[in-house]
Amino acid sequence: MTVRHNDDAPTSSRITQPRQLGLLCYLALARPRGLHARDTLIALLWPDHDATRGRRALRNALHGLRQQLGANAIISVGDHLVGLDPAYISCDAIELERGGAVATAELSPPEPLHGLHVEGAGEFDRWMSEERTRLRTLMAQRRQLHVANAPLAPLVALRRPHSPDAAAMYARGHYLFLRTAHGGAPEELLRSRDYFERALALDPTFAPAVAGLSNFYAVAARRGVLVPFHEHFAQAIALSHQALGMDETLAIPHVHFAAQALYLDDDWDRAGREFATAVAKDPEYAEGHRFYGVWLGMVGRDAEALQEMEEAVRLEPDIAHMQSSLGAARLAVGDRAGAEEALRQTLAIDPRHAPARGRLVRLLEEDGRIDEALAERRRPPALLGADAFAAAHADAGSDGYRRVLLETMRAEAAAIETRLVERHPTTVNDIYSPPIVRLVSLYAQLGDRKRAREWQLQGMAERPALARWFASIPELRVPAGAELRSSR
């Protein structure tokens, strides 16, 4: 492996540490391309180090690379992610993937990544071996095309270079957005907008930053950070059209078009097409896979939904809502152990992730693991009503716990019924999660099929598209014996 600075002589002799070279190689070639979790890098290159020593070793290696390649070569986002800035660093293997003439210039190119070995890093060596095989195959294909004088179709579209500072600002904004979009502090979500706007100030033609702003406005409207909802969601749609006009390969706009179709227009088929388009345009856009997985699950295609969620987590393993959605998808196919693993991983990332806590508690309750469910309810930050469950459990054990659970569910159902009967104003949450769907789900869990069916029919009479929502309720798919039974 040779490292060159601009067009000067090779500088690899100055990067003498195998782990530094290995780190540089992984940051340049590992897929998905972009930013990588520090914990992943430590596990690959320093598997025998504890967390403290591993982080110190990684910091030292990054410092060494910055000294040799320039301070701007390495991008760090928060305390978790690190990557190479493509505006400063180029890689001949990536040019080869794009159809460049790097390998065709010589019909007998050198062995890819020759001479690189990291002692005591078995997983890294396995990755390196697979990468060598992949590059050898790719070079052979390119040589055949070259000999046949065939045109080299680019594997990745080449675009006009943008400001490296704009790209760095966008990367920071995108990471912050992912960390805060689903439950993070509102002020942190607002900070992501600042990064996107700063990126555009540096380069007004940088389409990903426009798409990032569309993400921000869609989520800020959804969470009530910006009001009124419809005005700011419309701004997200307008920005999506603007971004797509600047770069037709972007996936993010199609996610927002799909959300509009699904949640506002009741056009499920159009929503599915838009989600599928997003995934096809950018297979490495994790949120596209997650949203498509949500839609697939809602239309009953659970196995396909699970595949999309698995891919989303592969792309963004340290984002809480990716893991939470994977847990829900595994539950839908009956993989309860896998679901529990994903939900616990969600809470390890974000202990305040309410949907994951709720799903995990319910899984434990359904499996009869009441002591564990109670412990999960009481684990800080404690869930609402945790003390009542604890008192009932102390007084009457699991029976007392289940009694409070049924009472809580009946009280929630009664409150929703009151809202629906009295025609309370629709909230933003109602748009994305219709309360009548929750009501039918509660009655199904309680074993009150008659009342669940009555509300189903009423809902579909007023809004036919709710039939699709009701069909997605797990309790209406499972055998009656699996339901929570009322003690009436």
XYZ file of N, CA and C in Angstrom, residues 25 27-28 66 79 88 126 129 139 143 213 223 227 230 235 291 295 323 361 371-372 390 405 431 449 468:
78
model
N -6.642 2.551 6.053
C -7.222 1.679 5.039
C -8.702 1.420 5.321
N -10.818 3.246 7.166
C -11.594 4.477 7.005
C -11.838 4.786 5.533
N -10.889 4.430 4.684
C -11.027 4.729 3.259
C -11.945 3.758 2.538
N -3.313 12.506 11.282
C -3.467 13.947 11.023
C -2.104 14.608 10.798
N -18.421 12.449 19.959
C -17.474 11.527 20.587
C -17.569 10.125 20.006
N -10.272 15.993 0.900
C -8.830 16.047 1.135
C -8.136 14.731 0.794
N -9.413 -10.526 8.717
C -10.451 -11.167 7.902
C -11.091 -10.151 6.961
N -8.642 -9.461 4.179
C -8.585 -10.541 3.197
C -9.763 -10.458 2.230
N -10.384 -5.454 -10.258
C -9.308 -5.118 -11.189
C -9.330 -6.041 -12.406
N -9.665 -4.871 -16.245
C -8.678 -5.207 -17.269
C -9.349 -5.831 -18.491
N -31.917 20.065 5.566
C -32.909 21.009 6.089
C -34.315 20.454 5.951
N -42.445 16.676 15.800
C -42.256 16.676 17.254
C -42.841 17.908 17.937
N -44.125 25.053 15.207
C -45.570 25.061 14.975
C -45.932 26.286 14.131
N -48.640 21.952 9.862
C -48.814 21.878 8.409
C -47.920 22.883 7.683
N -42.979 23.187 4.388
C -41.637 23.695 4.113
C -40.675 22.539 3.849
N -37.668 3.511 7.169
C -39.015 3.930 6.808
C -39.685 2.912 5.885
N -43.215 0.774 6.552
C -44.328 0.628 5.605
C -44.587 -0.845 5.296
N -32.252 0.680 16.158
C -32.308 -0.550 16.946
C -33.729 -0.824 17.438
N -40.929 -3.821 28.055
C -41.771 -4.143 29.209
C -42.889 -5.090 28.794
N -41.120 -10.116 37.262
C -40.083 -9.453 38.061
C -39.187 -8.582 37.173
N -38.828 -9.108 36.014
C -37.985 -8.337 35.098
C -38.740 -7.144 34.523
N -45.172 -1.504 41.529
C -44.307 -2.053 42.569
C -45.101 -2.382 43.825
N -51.937 -3.738 35.684
C -51.744 -3.617 34.242
C -53.085 -3.533 33.520
N -51.960 12.417 13.885
C -51.722 12.253 12.448
C -50.854 11.024 12.193
N -63.079 -8.460 22.116
C -63.147 -8.444 20.660
C -64.364 -7.669 20.160
N -56.230 -0.333 6.625
C -54.828 -0.742 6.545
C -54.162 -0.643 7.911
